[in-house]
Amino acid sequence: MSASATRNTGIAVWILGLFLPLALNSAWVSVAAIFAIYGIVALSEDIILGRAGMFDMGHAVYFGIGAYVTAILNVTFNWPIFFTIPFAILLAAAFGALLAAPLIRLRGDYLLVASIGFNAIFVLAMQNDLFGLTGGSDGITGIGVPSLFGLPIESQSAMYWLDWVVLGIVLVLMRNLDGSEFGRALRYLKQDELAATTIGVNPRKVKTLAFAIGAGLAGLAGTLFAVQLSTVSPSSFKFTESVTLFAIVIVGGQGSIPGVLLGTALMFVLPQVFRDFAQYRYLVFGFAMILVMVLRPQGLWPRRGARA
């Protein structure tokens, strides 16, 4: 399928997605909303892993920062949900840039282990009620609903439309990123860092920016996640969540927007179709990841021109 055909198909699917609440019951609309949220956070992981080629196994940290920032500002300080979004994005992005300083000096397994360590530290800090704001192991409950022009977005259908529109915006941003000078710099670095430096690419600057952008988008997804569930807790951002996001990108296809969304659907939608086997989803997805890495290293839906 050509790039233009893929783009047109994607636009058509997104438009059709707007009508899902008219055809599905509230339970399935909720599943679709979760797909949209995790689609955003998986795409944000793909910026770091799929495009920059850095093994980030702690991405749930940025997802959690966005969720906790929104929860704290809304519940503790009574901020409207939409007012919390810029702070969720900026704090997650700043934290991503801060962590990038030591992480981008590492390679392969060392980067993997270091990012896992940061994930463990984040969860431990949340469990210990950091600054008396995070609620400990129980987390924060009672998160309010967003309001738009004075109208509360409280029904499941309205929440889904909000999530779906934000996913659409993120997809446009990802397409623009791919065609930008920054996107090309990421591809050059992933393919050959030494050669990239000879044509003027600054590896440290580009990698730090990749972490910041990926973390910021994950923070945005964290806000939507907090509002969707009306609660946040450390258990939602453990190492297993980072592994899930990592696996979604690997299985779906690194650097491939449709591939990442396919991986997200396999992880979060398919288990709902086969509910009797939902408890085995991590086992099945683990086997799928192994098979893909052995039989199809470029992923189920690889980026055009991707090499095994």
JSON list of N, CA and C in Angstrom, two decimals, residues 184-193 196:
[
{"chain": "A", "resi": 184, "resn": "ARG", "atom": "N", "xyz": [13.82, 13.60, 10.17]},
{"chain": "A", "resi": 184, "resn": "ARG", "atom": "CA", "xyz": [14.91, 13.05, 9.35]},
{"chain": "A", "resi": 184, "resn": "ARG", "atom": "C", "xyz": [16.17, 12.85, 10.18]},
{"chain": "A", "resi": 185, "resn": "ALA", "atom": "N", "xyz": [16.44, 13.79, 11.09]},
{"chain": "A", "resi": 185, "resn": "ALA", "atom": "CA", "xyz": [17.62, 13.65, 11.96]},
{"chain": "A", "resi": 185, "resn": "ALA", "atom": "C", "xyz": [17.50, 12.41, 12.83]},
{"chain": "A", "resi": 186, "resn": "LEU", "atom": "N", "xyz": [16.30, 12.12, 13.31]},
{"chain": "A", "resi": 186, "resn": "LEU", "atom": "CA", "xyz": [16.09, 10.91, 14.11]},
{"chain": "A", "resi": 186, "resn": "LEU", "atom": "C", "xyz": [16.41, 9.66, 13.30]},
{"chain": "A", "resi": 187, "resn": "ARG", "atom": "N", "xyz": [15.93, 9.63, 12.06]},
{"chain": "A", "resi": 187, "resn": "ARG", "atom": "CA", "xyz": [16.19, 8.46, 11.21]},
{"chain": "A", "resi": 187, "resn": "ARG", "atom": "C", "xyz": [17.67, 8.30, 10.92]},
{"chain": "A", "resi": 188, "resn": "TYR", "atom": "N", "xyz": [18.35, 9.40, 10.66]},
{"chain": "A", "resi": 188, "resn": "TYR", "atom": "CA", "xyz": [19.79, 9.33, 10.40]},
{"chain": "A", "resi": 188, "resn": "TYR", "atom": "C", "xyz": [20.54, 8.78, 11.62]},
{"chain": "A", "resi": 189, "resn": "LEU", "atom": "N", "xyz": [20.16, 9.27, 12.80]},
{"chain": "A", "resi": 189, "resn": "LEU", "atom": "CA", "xyz": [20.83, 8.82, 14.02]},
{"chain": "A", "resi": 189, "resn": "LEU", "atom": "C", "xyz": [20.60, 7.34, 14.27]},
{"chain": "A", "resi": 190, "resn": "LYS", "atom": "N", "xyz": [19.38, 6.89, 14.01]},
{"chain": "A", "resi": 190, "resn": "LYS", "atom": "CA", "xyz": [19.07, 5.48, 14.26]},
{"chain": "A", "resi": 190, "resn": "LYS", "atom": "C", "xyz": [19.84, 4.57, 13.30]},
{"chain": "A", "resi": 191, "resn": "GLN", "atom": "N", "xyz": [19.96, 5.01, 12.05]},
{"chain": "A", "resi": 191, "resn": "GLN", "atom": "CA", "xyz": [20.64, 4.19, 11.05]},
{"chain": "A", "resi": 191, "resn": "GLN", "atom": "C", "xyz": [22.15, 4.18, 11.24]},
{"chain": "A", "resi": 192, "resn": "ASP", "atom": "N", "xyz": [22.73, 5.35, 11.50]},
{"chain": "A", "resi": 192, "resn": "ASP", "atom": "CA", "xyz": [24.19, 5.43, 11.64]},
{"chain": "A", "resi": 192, "resn": "ASP", "atom": "C", "xyz": [24.53, 6.74, 12.34]},
{"chain": "A", "resi": 193, "resn": "GLU", "atom": "N", "xyz": [24.77, 6.67, 13.65]},
{"chain": "A", "resi": 193, "resn": "GLU", "atom": "CA", "xyz": [25.01, 7.89, 14.42]},
{"chain": "A", "resi": 193, "resn": "GLU", "atom": "C", "xyz": [26.27, 8.61, 13.98]},
{"chain": "A", "resi": 196, "resn": "ALA", "atom": "N", "xyz": [25.65, 10.39, 10.81]},
{"chain": "A", "resi": 196, "resn": "ALA", "atom": "CA", "xyz": [24.75, 11.52, 11.04]},
{"chain": "A", "resi": 196, "resn": "ALA", "atom": "C", "xyz": [25.50, 12.74, 11.56]}
]
